mmCIF file of C-alpha atoms (C1' of nucleotides) in Angstrom:
data_model
loop_
_atom_site.group_PDB
_atom_site.id
_atom_site.type_symbol
_atom_site.label_atom_id
_atom_site.label_comp_id
_atom_site.label_asym_id
_atom_site.label_seq_id
_atom_site.Cartn_x
_atom_site.Cartn_y
_atom_site.Cartn_z
ATOM 1 C CA UNK A 98 -28.750 33.797 -54.587
ATOM 2 C CA UNK A 99 -28.600 37.537 -54.899
ATOM 3 C CA UNK A 100 -26.353 37.650 -51.878
ATOM 4 C CA UNK A 101 -25.305 41.259 -52.051
ATOM 5 C CA UNK A 102 -26.636 42.030 -48.614
ATOM 6 C CA UNK A 103 -24.713 40.647 -45.691
ATOM 7 C CA UNK A 104 -26.300 42.108 -42.612
ATOM 8 C CA UNK A 105 -24.500 40.767 -39.620
ATOM 9 C CA UNK A 106 -26.613 39.915 -36.655
ATOM 10 C CA UNK A 107 -30.163 41.001 -36.219
ATOM 11 C CA UNK A 108 -32.446 41.237 -39.219
ATOM 12 C CA UNK A 109 -31.485 40.018 -42.642
ATOM 13 C CA UNK A 110 -34.503 41.999 -43.740
ATOM 14 C CA UNK A 111 -34.697 41.518 -47.478
ATOM 15 C CA UNK A 112 -37.907 43.429 -47.924
ATOM 16 C CA UNK A 113 -40.570 41.136 -49.214
ATOM 17 C CA UNK A 114 -42.617 42.160 -52.201
ATOM 18 C CA UNK A 115 -46.324 41.941 -52.824
ATOM 19 C CA UNK A 116 -46.196 38.433 -54.208
ATOM 20 C CA UNK A 117 -44.232 37.198 -51.223
ATOM 21 C CA UNK A 118 -46.748 38.876 -48.990
ATOM 22 C CA UNK A 119 -49.704 37.299 -50.693
ATOM 23 C CA UNK A 120 -48.035 33.927 -50.579
ATOM 24 C CA UNK A 121 -47.346 34.248 -46.879
ATOM 25 C CA UNK A 122 -50.867 35.357 -46.215
ATOM 26 C CA UNK A 123 -52.228 32.444 -48.161
ATOM 27 C CA UNK A 124 -50.078 29.995 -46.267
ATOM 28 C CA UNK A 125 -51.065 31.551 -42.965
ATOM 29 C CA UNK A 126 -54.754 31.301 -43.746
ATOM 30 C CA UNK A 127 -54.725 27.831 -45.252
ATOM 31 C CA UNK A 128 -51.602 26.027 -44.154
ATOM 32 C CA UNK A 129 -52.641 22.723 -45.650
ATOM 33 C CA UNK A 130 -52.474 24.291 -49.060
ATOM 34 C CA UNK A 131 -49.763 22.999 -51.358
ATOM 35 C CA UNK A 132 -47.446 24.843 -53.662
ATOM 36 C CA UNK A 133 -49.552 23.913 -56.633
ATOM 37 C CA UNK A 134 -52.807 25.177 -55.184
ATOM 38 C CA UNK A 135 -51.072 28.305 -53.931
ATOM 39 C CA UNK A 136 -49.735 29.071 -57.382
ATOM 40 C CA UNK A 137 -53.242 28.720 -58.791
ATOM 41 C CA UNK A 138 -54.690 31.143 -56.299
ATOM 42 C CA UNK A 139 -51.909 33.630 -56.774
ATOM 43 C CA UNK A 140 -52.234 33.425 -60.529
ATOM 44 C CA UNK A 141 -48.608 32.561 -61.162
ATOM 45 C CA UNK A 142 -46.787 29.538 -62.485
ATOM 46 C CA UNK A 143 -46.048 26.768 -60.076
ATOM 47 C CA UNK A 144 -42.331 27.216 -60.523
ATOM 48 C CA UNK A 145 -42.662 30.809 -59.451
ATOM 49 C CA UNK A 146 -44.527 29.968 -56.299
ATOM 50 C CA UNK A 147 -42.036 27.272 -55.521
ATOM 51 C CA UNK A 148 -39.080 29.575 -56.090
ATOM 52 C CA UNK A 149 -40.626 32.230 -53.881
ATOM 53 C CA UNK A 150 -41.324 29.767 -51.139
ATOM 54 C CA UNK A 151 -37.806 28.394 -51.321
ATOM 55 C CA UNK A 152 -36.420 31.882 -51.135
ATOM 56 C CA UNK A 153 -38.542 32.784 -48.137
ATOM 57 C CA UNK A 154 -37.417 29.686 -46.333
ATOM 58 C CA UNK A 155 -33.778 30.153 -47.274
ATOM 59 C CA UNK A 156 -33.891 33.773 -46.200
ATOM 60 C CA UNK A 157 -35.234 32.894 -42.800
ATOM 61 C CA UNK A 158 -38.535 34.666 -43.325
ATOM 62 C CA UNK A 159 -40.313 31.364 -42.879
ATOM 63 C CA UNK A 160 -38.683 29.515 -40.019
ATOM 64 C CA UNK A 161 -40.793 26.440 -40.486
ATOM 65 C CA UNK A 162 -44.269 25.015 -40.435
ATOM 66 C CA UNK A 163 -44.443 23.729 -36.927
ATOM 67 C CA UNK A 164 -47.786 22.507 -35.644
ATOM 68 C CA UNK A 165 -49.666 25.121 -33.716
ATOM 69 C CA UNK A 166 -50.403 23.267 -30.496
ATOM 70 C CA UNK A 167 -53.013 24.650 -28.142
ATOM 71 C CA UNK A 168 -51.762 24.275 -24.562
ATOM 72 C CA UNK A 169 -55.343 24.414 -23.321
ATOM 73 C CA UNK A 170 -56.184 21.339 -25.362
ATOM 74 C CA UNK A 171 -53.510 19.269 -23.698
ATOM 75 C CA UNK A 172 -54.514 20.219 -20.198
ATOM 76 C CA UNK A 173 -52.919 23.616 -19.599
ATOM 77 C CA UNK A 174 -55.686 26.189 -19.925
ATOM 78 C CA UNK A 175 -54.128 28.824 -17.685
ATOM 79 C CA UNK A 176 -51.628 31.254 -19.147
ATOM 80 C CA UNK A 177 -49.615 33.817 -17.211
ATOM 81 C CA UNK A 178 -46.770 36.219 -17.682
ATOM 82 C CA UNK A 179 -44.139 36.525 -14.998
ATOM 83 C CA UNK A 180 -41.645 39.314 -14.648
ATOM 84 C CA UNK A 181 -38.489 38.257 -12.881
ATOM 85 C CA UNK A 182 -35.796 40.388 -11.393
ATOM 86 C CA UNK A 183 -32.446 38.673 -11.540
ATOM 87 C CA UNK A 184 -29.471 39.153 -9.314
ATOM 88 C CA UNK A 185 -26.418 40.570 -11.043
ATOM 89 C CA UNK A 186 -24.425 37.902 -12.792
ATOM 90 C CA UNK A 187 -27.011 35.170 -12.271
ATOM 91 C CA UNK A 188 -28.574 35.556 -15.691
ATOM 92 C CA UNK A 189 -27.056 32.492 -17.251
ATOM 93 C CA UNK A 190 -27.977 30.222 -14.358
ATOM 94 C CA UNK A 191 -31.523 31.528 -14.364
ATOM 95 C CA UNK A 192 -31.816 30.928 -18.073
ATOM 96 C CA UNK A 193 -30.700 27.368 -17.665
ATOM 97 C CA UNK A 194 -33.065 26.907 -14.770
ATOM 98 C CA UNK A 195 -36.065 28.194 -16.683
ATOM 99 C CA UNK A 196 -35.205 26.151 -19.741
ATOM 100 C CA UNK A 197 -35.747 23.059 -17.630
ATOM 101 C CA UNK A 198 -39.304 23.993 -16.723
ATOM 102 C CA UNK A 199 -41.730 22.678 -19.345
ATOM 103 C CA UNK A 200 -44.392 25.173 -18.353
ATOM 104 C CA UNK A 201 -42.114 28.025 -19.392
ATOM 105 C CA UNK A 202 -43.137 28.476 -22.998
ATOM 106 C CA UNK A 203 -40.885 31.386 -23.771
ATOM 107 C CA UNK A 204 -38.442 33.633 -22.031
ATOM 108 C CA UNK A 205 -37.215 37.096 -22.872
ATOM 109 C CA UNK A 206 -34.697 39.373 -21.284
ATOM 110 C CA UNK A 207 -36.024 42.880 -21.213
ATOM 111 C CA UNK A 208 -34.835 46.382 -20.496
ATOM 112 C CA UNK A 209 -34.090 47.147 -16.911
ATOM 113 C CA UNK A 210 -31.005 45.417 -15.606
ATOM 114 C CA UNK A 211 -31.676 41.859 -14.572
ATOM 115 C CA UNK A 212 -35.245 41.710 -15.733
ATOM 116 C CA UNK A 213 -36.817 38.836 -17.575
ATOM 117 C CA UNK A 214 -40.301 38.166 -18.837
ATOM 118 C CA UNK A 215 -41.606 34.668 -19.309
ATOM 119 C CA UNK A 216 -44.802 33.089 -20.495
ATOM 120 C CA UNK A 217 -46.125 30.292 -18.335
ATOM 121 C CA UNK A 218 -48.952 27.833 -18.555
ATOM 122 C CA UNK A 219 -50.548 25.710 -15.868
ATOM 123 C CA UNK A 220 -53.276 23.149 -15.394
ATOM 124 C CA UNK A 221 -55.327 25.428 -13.158
ATOM 125 C CA UNK A 222 -55.013 28.527 -11.075
ATOM 126 C CA UNK A 223 -53.966 26.362 -8.169
ATOM 127 C CA UNK A 224 -51.442 24.582 -10.328
ATOM 128 C CA UNK A 225 -50.077 27.921 -11.396
ATOM 129 C CA UNK A 226 -48.880 28.396 -7.850
ATOM 130 C CA UNK A 227 -46.821 25.250 -8.146
ATOM 131 C CA UNK A 228 -45.348 26.407 -11.441
ATOM 132 C CA UNK A 229 -44.490 29.818 -10.073
ATOM 133 C CA UNK A 230 -42.920 28.283 -7.009
ATOM 134 C CA UNK A 231 -40.758 26.165 -9.206
ATOM 135 C CA UNK A 232 -39.866 29.074 -11.443
ATOM 136 C CA UNK A 233 -38.948 31.521 -8.711
ATOM 137 C CA UNK A 234 -37.545 28.900 -6.370
ATOM 138 C CA UNK A 235 -34.064 29.716 -7.518
ATOM 139 C CA UNK A 236 -31.514 31.751 -5.741
ATOM 140 C CA UNK A 237 -30.748 34.046 -8.649
ATOM 141 C CA UNK A 238 -34.273 35.420 -8.702
ATOM 142 C CA UNK A 239 -34.769 38.206 -6.219
ATOM 143 C CA UNK A 240 -38.282 39.297 -7.075
ATOM 144 C CA UNK A 241 -41.154 38.345 -9.327
ATOM 145 C CA UNK A 242 -44.541 39.563 -10.392
ATOM 146 C CA UNK A 243 -47.135 37.453 -12.134
ATOM 147 C CA UNK A 244 -50.046 38.490 -14.296
ATOM 148 C CA UNK A 245 -52.639 35.894 -15.164
ATOM 149 C CA UNK A 246 -54.123 36.026 -18.634
ATOM 150 C CA UNK A 247 -57.889 36.279 -18.553
ATOM 151 C CA UNK A 248 -58.690 36.711 -22.205
ATOM 152 C CA UNK A 249 -56.870 36.821 -25.482
ATOM 153 C CA UNK A 250 -58.567 39.395 -27.676
ATOM 154 C CA UNK A 251 -55.804 39.199 -30.281
ATOM 155 C CA UNK A 252 -54.210 35.769 -30.567
ATOM 156 C CA UNK A 253 -50.771 35.736 -32.070
ATOM 157 C CA UNK A 254 -50.999 36.889 -35.642
ATOM 158 C CA UNK A 255 -48.590 37.804 -38.352
ATOM 159 C CA UNK A 256 -50.707 38.499 -41.408
ATOM 160 C CA UNK A 257 -51.338 42.205 -40.822
ATOM 161 C CA UNK A 258 -47.641 42.792 -40.324
ATOM 162 C CA UNK A 259 -46.782 40.806 -43.414
ATOM 163 C CA UNK A 260 -49.228 42.823 -45.444
ATOM 164 C CA UNK A 261 -47.673 46.029 -44.224
ATOM 165 C CA UNK A 262 -44.153 44.809 -44.866
ATOM 166 C CA UNK A 263 -45.143 43.742 -48.356
ATOM 167 C CA UNK A 264 -46.698 47.061 -49.184
ATOM 168 C CA UNK A 265 -50.190 45.630 -49.447
ATOM 169 C CA UNK A 266 -53.250 47.519 -48.333
ATOM 170 C CA UNK A 267 -54.422 46.787 -44.802
ATOM 171 C CA UNK A 268 -57.026 44.132 -44.543
ATOM 172 C CA UNK A 269 -60.510 45.315 -45.132
ATOM 173 C CA UNK A 270 -62.550 42.127 -45.152
ATOM 174 C CA UNK A 271 -64.984 41.031 -42.461
ATOM 175 C CA UNK A 272 -62.492 38.839 -40.670
ATOM 176 C CA UNK A 273 -59.534 41.138 -40.354
ATOM 177 C CA UNK A 274 -57.386 39.319 -37.868
ATOM 178 C CA UNK A 275 -56.040 35.894 -38.519
ATOM 179 C CA UNK A 276 -52.813 34.058 -38.842
ATOM 180 C CA UNK B 121 -62.923 33.548 -29.502
ATOM 181 C CA UNK B 122 -60.299 33.718 -26.845
ATOM 182 C CA UNK B 123 -57.526 31.508 -28.005
ATOM 183 C CA UNK B 124 -56.198 30.603 -24.620
ATOM 184 C CA UNK B 125 -59.291 29.685 -22.711
ATOM 185 C CA UNK B 126 -60.734 26.231 -22.921
ATOM 186 C CA UNK B 127 -63.620 26.219 -25.357
ATOM 187 C CA UNK B 128 -67.153 25.673 -24.212
ATOM 188 C CA UNK B 129 -67.158 22.037 -25.195
ATOM 189 C CA UNK B 130 -65.618 21.374 -21.798
ATOM 190 C CA UNK B 131 -65.640 17.615 -22.021
ATOM 191 C CA UNK B 132 -62.930 17.754 -24.646
ATOM 192 C CA UNK B 133 -59.296 18.227 -23.654
ATOM 193 C CA UNK B 134 -58.563 14.524 -23.629
ATOM 194 C CA UNK B 135 -55.162 13.941 -22.186
ATOM 195 C CA UNK B 136 -52.866 12.914 -24.971
ATOM 196 C CA UNK B 137 -51.035 9.629 -24.748
ATOM 197 C CA UNK B 138 -47.434 8.777 -25.427
ATOM 198 C CA UNK B 139 -47.996 8.114 -29.105
ATOM 199 C CA UNK B 140 -49.747 11.433 -29.547
ATOM 200 C CA UNK B 141 -46.908 13.091 -27.738
ATOM 201 C CA UNK B 142 -44.264 11.499 -29.886
ATOM 202 C CA UNK B 143 -46.172 12.395 -33.009
ATOM 203 C CA UNK B 144 -46.479 16.013 -31.917
ATOM 204 C CA UNK B 145 -42.834 16.162 -31.051
ATOM 205 C CA UNK B 146 -41.900 14.708 -34.403
ATOM 206 C CA UNK B 147 -44.042 17.218 -36.221
ATOM 207 C CA UNK B 148 -42.615 20.054 -34.174
ATOM 208 C CA UNK B 149 -39.058 19.067 -34.920
ATOM 209 C CA UNK B 150 -39.507 18.280 -38.597
ATOM 210 C CA UNK B 151 -42.628 19.930 -39.869
ATOM 211 C CA UNK B 152 -42.016 19.037 -43.482
ATOM 212 C CA UNK B 153 -42.376 15.419 -42.544
ATOM 213 C CA UNK B 154 -45.378 13.639 -43.999
ATOM 214 C CA UNK B 155 -47.767 11.212 -42.419
ATOM 215 C CA UNK B 156 -46.039 8.319 -44.099
ATOM 216 C CA UNK B 157 -42.581 9.228 -42.919
ATOM 217 C CA UNK B 158 -43.919 9.986 -39.451
ATOM 218 C CA UNK B 159 -45.521 6.565 -39.227
ATOM 219 C CA UNK B 160 -42.208 4.981 -40.171
ATOM 220 C CA UNK B 161 -40.322 6.822 -37.472
ATOM 221 C CA UNK B 162 -42.928 6.081 -34.858
ATOM 222 C CA UNK B 163 -42.988 2.432 -35.816
ATOM 223 C CA UNK B 164 -46.720 2.286 -36.409
ATOM 224 C CA UNK B 165 -48.906 1.737 -39.424
ATOM 225 C CA UNK B 166 -49.626 4.662 -41.639
ATOM 226 C CA UNK B 167 -53.315 4.441 -40.915
ATOM 227 C CA UNK B 168 -52.589 4.776 -37.226
ATOM 228 C CA UNK B 169 -50.504 7.867 -37.643
ATOM 229 C CA UNK B 170 -53.133 9.347 -39.898
ATOM 230 C CA UNK B 171 -55.913 8.583 -37.445
ATOM 231 C CA UNK B 172 -53.963 10.087 -34.579
ATOM 232 C CA UNK B 173 -53.197 13.194 -36.545
ATOM 233 C CA UNK B 174 -56.809 13.570 -37.569
ATOM 234 C CA UNK B 175 -57.893 13.174 -33.991
ATOM 235 C CA UNK B 176 -55.433 15.743 -32.737
ATOM 236 C CA UNK B 177 -56.622 18.212 -35.316
ATOM 237 C CA UNK B 178 -60.281 17.507 -34.680
ATOM 238 C CA UNK B 179 -59.777 17.816 -30.958
ATOM 239 C CA UNK B 180 -58.186 21.220 -31.298
ATOM 240 C CA UNK B 181 -54.834 20.095 -29.991
ATOM 241 C CA UNK B 182 -53.298 21.051 -33.316
ATOM 242 C CA UNK B 183 -54.785 24.321 -34.428
ATOM 243 C CA UNK B 184 -52.976 24.305 -37.717
ATOM 244 C CA UNK B 185 -49.656 24.365 -39.441
ATOM 245 C CA UNK B 186 -49.241 28.028 -40.082
ATOM 246 C CA UNK B 187 -45.887 29.235 -41.363
ATOM 247 C CA UNK B 188 -43.641 30.470 -38.611
ATOM 248 C CA UNK B 189 -42.745 33.913 -39.894
ATOM 249 C CA UNK B 190 -39.817 35.732 -38.347
ATOM 250 C CA UNK B 191 -40.744 39.407 -37.910
ATOM 251 C CA UNK B 192 -37.071 40.307 -37.877
ATOM 252 C CA UNK B 193 -36.653 38.840 -41.339
ATOM 253 C CA UNK B 194 -39.302 41.089 -42.809
ATOM 254 C CA UNK B 195 -37.892 44.229 -41.325
ATOM 255 C CA UNK B 196 -39.147 44.283 -37.730
ATOM 256 C CA UNK B 197 -36.232 43.219 -35.561
ATOM 257 C CA UNK B 198 -37.356 45.034 -32.420
ATOM 258 C CA UNK B 199 -39.792 43.345 -30.062
ATOM 259 C CA UNK B 200 -41.374 44.900 -27.002
ATOM 260 C CA UNK B 201 -44.053 44.181 -24.454
ATOM 261 C CA UNK B 202 -46.382 46.955 -23.406
ATOM 262 C CA UNK B 203 -48.591 46.939 -20.369
ATOM 263 C CA UNK B 204 -51.631 49.124 -20.782
ATOM 264 C CA UNK B 205 -53.989 50.389 -18.154
ATOM 265 C CA UNK B 206 -57.450 50.831 -19.527
ATOM 266 C CA UNK B 207 -60.154 53.169 -18.362
ATOM 267 C CA UNK B 208 -63.241 51.451 -17.018
ATOM 268 C CA UNK B 209 -65.607 50.392 -19.767
ATOM 269 C CA UNK B 210 -63.223 51.235 -22.578
ATOM 270 C CA UNK B 211 -61.956 47.707 -22.992
ATOM 271 C CA UNK B 212 -63.858 46.902 -26.128
ATOM 272 C CA UNK B 213 -62.853 50.090 -27.888
ATOM 273 C CA UNK B 214 -59.240 49.554 -26.968
ATOM 274 C CA UNK B 215 -59.363 46.016 -28.284
ATOM 275 C CA UNK B 216 -60.707 47.201 -31.581
ATOM 276 C CA UNK B 217 -58.130 49.933 -31.720
ATOM 277 C CA UNK B 218 -55.232 47.573 -31.108
ATOM 278 C CA UNK B 219 -56.529 45.065 -33.582
ATOM 279 C CA UNK B 220 -56.032 47.677 -36.272
ATOM 280 C CA UNK B 221 -52.352 48.109 -35.526
ATOM 281 C CA UNK B 222 -50.304 45.602 -37.533
ATOM 282 C CA UNK B 223 -47.359 45.882 -35.174
ATOM 283 C CA UNK B 224 -49.502 44.488 -32.361
ATOM 284 C CA UNK B 225 -48.804 40.782 -32.700
ATOM 285 C CA UNK B 226 -50.871 39.650 -29.766
ATOM 286 C CA UNK B 227 -52.941 41.101 -27.002
ATOM 287 C CA UNK B 228 -53.969 39.698 -23.644
ATOM 288 C CA UNK B 229 -56.117 41.007 -20.885
ATOM 289 C CA UNK B 230 -54.506 40.274 -17.569
ATOM 290 C CA UNK B 231 -55.328 40.379 -13.898
ATOM 291 C CA UNK B 232 -55.607 43.800 -12.408
ATOM 292 C CA UNK B 233 -58.669 45.690 -13.504
ATOM 293 C CA UNK B 234 -58.224 47.317 -16.865
ATOM 294 C CA UNK B 235 -54.826 45.920 -17.623
ATOM 295 C CA UNK B 236 -53.693 44.566 -20.932
ATOM 296 C CA UNK B 237 -50.430 43.198 -22.155
ATOM 297 C CA UNK B 238 -49.452 43.308 -25.785
ATOM 298 C CA UNK B 239 -46.513 42.219 -27.862
ATOM 299 C CA UNK B 240 -45.224 44.764 -30.318
ATOM 300 C CA UNK B 241 -42.641 44.800 -33.050
ATOM 301 C CA UNK B 242 -40.969 47.725 -34.771
ATOM 302 C CA UNK B 243 -38.402 48.465 -37.447
ATOM 303 C CA UNK B 244 -35.991 50.024 -34.980
ATOM 304 C CA UNK B 245 -35.850 51.483 -31.543
ATOM 305 C CA UNK B 246 -36.762 54.811 -33.025
ATOM 306 C CA UNK B 247 -39.629 53.263 -34.926
ATOM 307 C CA UNK B 248 -40.827 51.688 -31.717
ATOM 308 C CA UNK B 249 -41.624 55.159 -30.480
ATOM 309 C CA UNK B 250 -43.966 55.635 -33.428
ATOM 310 C CA UNK B 251 -45.645 52.317 -32.760
ATOM 311 C CA UNK B 252 -46.092 53.056 -29.090
ATOM 312 C CA UNK B 253 -47.479 56.466 -29.862
ATOM 313 C CA UNK B 254 -50.002 54.889 -32.148
ATOM 314 C CA UNK B 255 -50.871 52.217 -29.616
ATOM 315 C CA UNK B 256 -51.319 54.494 -26.632
ATOM 316 C CA UNK B 257 -52.686 57.383 -28.628
ATOM 317 C CA UNK B 258 -56.187 56.398 -27.712
ATOM 318 C CA UNK B 259 -58.399 57.946 -25.124
ATOM 319 C CA UNK B 260 -59.237 54.698 -23.363
ATOM 320 C CA UNK B 261 -55.640 54.101 -22.371
ATOM 321 C CA UNK B 262 -54.677 55.958 -19.246
ATOM 322 C CA UNK B 263 -51.187 54.642 -18.663
ATOM 323 C CA UNK B 264 -48.646 52.404 -20.294
ATOM 324 C CA UNK B 265 -45.286 50.849 -19.611
ATOM 325 C CA UNK B 266 -43.044 49.352 -22.247
ATOM 326 C CA UNK B 267 -40.285 46.810 -21.911
ATOM 327 C CA UNK B 268 -38.001 46.251 -24.864
ATOM 328 C CA UNK B 269 -36.860 42.725 -25.516
ATOM 329 C CA UNK B 270 -33.099 42.446 -25.623
ATOM 330 C CA UNK B 271 -32.627 38.743 -25.944
ATOM 331 C CA UNK B 272 -34.739 35.666 -26.302
ATOM 332 C CA UNK B 273 -33.070 32.877 -24.347
ATOM 333 C CA UNK B 274 -36.065 30.591 -24.765
ATOM 334 C CA UNK B 275 -37.956 31.094 -28.029
ATOM 335 C CA UNK B 276 -41.516 29.904 -28.009
ATOM 336 C CA UNK B 277 -41.525 26.168 -27.574
ATOM 337 C CA UNK B 278 -44.106 23.532 -26.960
ATOM 338 C CA UNK B 279 -42.258 20.245 -27.058
ATOM 339 C CA UNK B 280 -41.282 20.040 -23.387
ATOM 340 C CA UNK B 281 -44.857 20.711 -22.376
ATOM 341 C CA UNK B 282 -46.159 18.142 -24.813
ATOM 342 C CA UNK B 283 -43.775 15.572 -23.455
ATOM 343 C CA UNK B 284 -44.932 16.271 -19.937
ATOM 344 C CA UNK B 285 -48.592 16.161 -20.923
ATOM 345 C CA UNK B 286 -48.034 12.867 -22.712
ATOM 346 C CA UNK B 287 -46.303 11.284 -19.773
ATOM 347 C CA UNK B 288 -42.984 11.025 -21.561
ATOM 348 C CA UNK B 289 -39.694 11.514 -19.798
ATOM 349 C CA UNK B 290 -38.291 15.024 -19.924
ATOM 350 C CA UNK B 291 -35.825 15.622 -22.668
ATOM 351 C CA UNK B 292 -32.322 14.652 -21.796
ATOM 352 C CA UNK B 293 -30.478 14.997 -25.062
ATOM 353 C CA UNK B 294 -27.881 17.626 -25.900
ATOM 354 C CA UNK B 295 -30.367 19.976 -27.513
ATOM 355 C CA UNK B 296 -33.107 20.054 -24.930
ATOM 356 C CA UNK B 297 -35.152 22.993 -26.047
ATOM 357 C CA UNK B 298 -36.826 23.184 -29.401
ATOM 358 C CA UNK B 299 -40.251 23.386 -30.821
ATOM 359 C "C1'" DG C 120 -28.179 46.944 -77.514
ATOM 360 C "C1'" DT C 121 -27.021 43.308 -74.539
ATOM 361 C "C1'" DC C 122 -26.752 40.939 -70.337
ATOM 362 C "C1'" DG C 123 -28.796 38.996 -66.194
ATOM 363 C "C1'" DT C 124 -32.684 37.840 -63.692
ATOM 364 C "C1'" DT C 125 -37.218 36.299 -63.242
ATOM 365 C "C1'" DC C 126 -41.405 34.289 -64.772
ATOM 366 C "C1'" DT C 127 -43.760 31.127 -67.774
ATOM 367 C "C1'" DG C 128 -45.480 26.754 -69.586
ATOM 368 C "C1'" DT C 129 -44.531 22.245 -70.041
ATOM 369 C "C1'" DA C 130 -42.848 17.674 -69.116
ATOM 370 C "C1'" DC C 131 -41.577 13.548 -66.421
ATOM 371 C "C1'" DA C 132 -40.623 10.162 -62.522
ATOM 372 C "C1'" DT C 133 -41.227 9.587 -57.912
ATOM 373 C "C1'" DG C 134 -43.610 9.516 -53.929
ATOM 374 C "C1'" DA C 135 -47.357 10.804 -50.748
ATOM 375 C "C1'" DT C 136 -52.120 11.201 -49.975
ATOM 376 C "C1'" DG C 137 -56.915 9.881 -49.107
ATOM 377 C "C1'" DC C 138 -59.675 6.123 -48.845
ATOM 378 C "C1'" DC C 139 -61.045 1.433 -48.475
ATOM 379 C "C1'" DC C 140 -61.158 -3.177 -46.194
ATOM 380 C "C1'" DA C 141 -60.444 -7.761 -43.468
ATOM 381 C "C1'" DG C 142 -58.185 -9.502 -39.656
ATOM 382 C "C1'" DG C 143 -56.172 -9.467 -35.000
ATOM 383 C "C1'" DA C 144 -55.038 -7.768 -30.314
ATOM 384 C "C1'" DG C 145 -56.548 -5.658 -26.110
ATOM 385 C "C1'" DA C 146 -59.739 -3.630 -22.695
ATOM 386 C "C1'" DG C 147 -64.060 -3.276 -20.476
ATOM 387 C "C1'" DC C 148 -68.502 -5.373 -19.230
ATOM 388 C "C1'" DG C 149 -72.215 -8.590 -18.433
ATOM 389 C "C1'" DC D 151 -65.732 -16.812 -19.154
ATOM 390 C "C1'" DG D 152 -67.203 -14.982 -23.344
ATOM 391 C "C1'" DC D 153 -68.768 -10.983 -25.795
ATOM 392 C "C1'" DT D 154 -68.349 -6.595 -27.904
ATOM 393 C "C1'" DC D 155 -66.135 -2.323 -28.930
ATOM 394 C "C1'" DT D 156 -62.221 0.081 -30.076
ATOM 395 C "C1'" DC D 157 -57.917 0.470 -31.904
ATOM 396 C "C1'" DC D 158 -54.034 -1.014 -34.657
ATOM 397 C "C1'" DT D 159 -52.276 -3.529 -38.564
ATOM 398 C "C1'" DG D 160 -51.024 -4.477 -43.296
ATOM 399 C "C1'" DG D 161 -52.385 -4.293 -47.776
ATOM 400 C "C1'" DG D 162 -54.191 -2.212 -52.016
ATOM 401 C "C1'" DC D 163 -55.672 1.464 -55.245
ATOM 402 C "C1'" DA D 164 -56.424 5.859 -57.941
ATOM 403 C "C1'" DT D 165 -55.374 10.417 -57.672
ATOM 404 C "C1'" DC D 166 -52.605 14.134 -56.908
ATOM 405 C "C1'" DA D 167 -48.557 16.914 -55.482
ATOM 406 C "C1'" DT D 168 -43.726 17.193 -55.454
ATOM 407 C "C1'" DG D 169 -39.016 17.918 -57.077
ATOM 408 C "C1'" DT D 170 -36.660 18.827 -60.964
ATOM 409 C "C1'" DA D 171 -35.522 20.274 -65.487
ATOM 410 C "C1'" DC D 172 -35.633 23.086 -69.711
ATOM 411 C "C1'" DA D 173 -36.455 26.639 -73.531
ATOM 412 C "C1'" DG D 174 -38.549 30.855 -74.462
ATOM 413 C "C1'" DA D 175 -40.363 35.506 -73.212
ATOM 414 C "C1'" DA D 176 -40.565 39.717 -70.439
ATOM 415 C "C1'" DC D 177 -38.364 43.106 -67.743
ATOM 416 C "C1'" DG D 178 -34.893 46.152 -65.910
ATOM 417 C "C1'" DA D 179 -29.969 47.528 -65.561
ATOM 418 C "C1'" DC D 180 -25.783 48.989 -67.560
#
DNA sequence: GTCGTTCTGTACATGATGCCCAGGAGAGCG
DNA sequence: CGCTCTCCTGGGCATCATGTACAGAACGAC
């Protein structure tokens, strides 16, 4: 470990270099790839690729390799974002409430006192009503606004950001948005 | 393609059963696990686990096993959501514009004519201004509102939804929110 | 110049993978 | 009731990747 940096809190942020960036990009594009195959493609020794990967994982850059599950494929094709206004001091209760709702895929607290933003999924537009009722049916929530997702022109991606962080040139190929 | 919508193949989306659900949960919790180890934990033959996994992947339930990269760890600790109002007929241009911005991690079109919602990251609050300027500095965007994420009480998770879809009992353990 | 770090190339033992097959249990159908 | 189809089981096999280790070379820092 080169543990000179000890950034408390937010971002550890050990800037990644070009090799890290290429490794991450490779893993994002072809997750089934192994360390050995990755090292071949990167043109480095296997030990190097392995050391880099270990370092990225230890440094928290790679949180894990969780399966990317498509909610639509398991019966939840409708996605929505709900903005919730929370009564003063009810934040913790609301958090606990929303954590219990499976259809709440993620929850953020955002600027503006008492505001939260959450991503929801539902089995249908009609079912979304049920989900919203359950979500907002809680005393601590004083107001809510829901926006239904119609299309997803840019699915979640990380590769372009990784390339930028690694000092690599922006993608130029035909398919310039993956990962 | 639009990642969230159900693909044209319509007939697909076969409800997953309990074994599928447990397999998905296992993979979500311990991604480094192999098929062999998974089959042991599930108490089924290896061939069964392998067949189930293959089926889940073929059916689009598992899109892949991409590395879960933490933007904060590569120098982008600030997250924000921006709502954009788009001028009639400029949607496609705006999409292409936003696709070119690495800090745009995902983009959705939402209800309300001409509205989009995107997730942004930045190196700092000050840097966020630069990102927003780049995002909204485009003729097709007539208005925008940004909400900075302060906390993330529920990071993106899929396990509770999978359990529900698979007909398994909701999580009851001490740590009831992962994935 | 010398030290410390990183990368290289190689080696080895272990274990997982991909693939195959015969048999058995269960569900649905005629 | 008996049949067939599907799925799961349990085993085997060859190949391949993994984890780990080590000595030497390249590079930059002091």
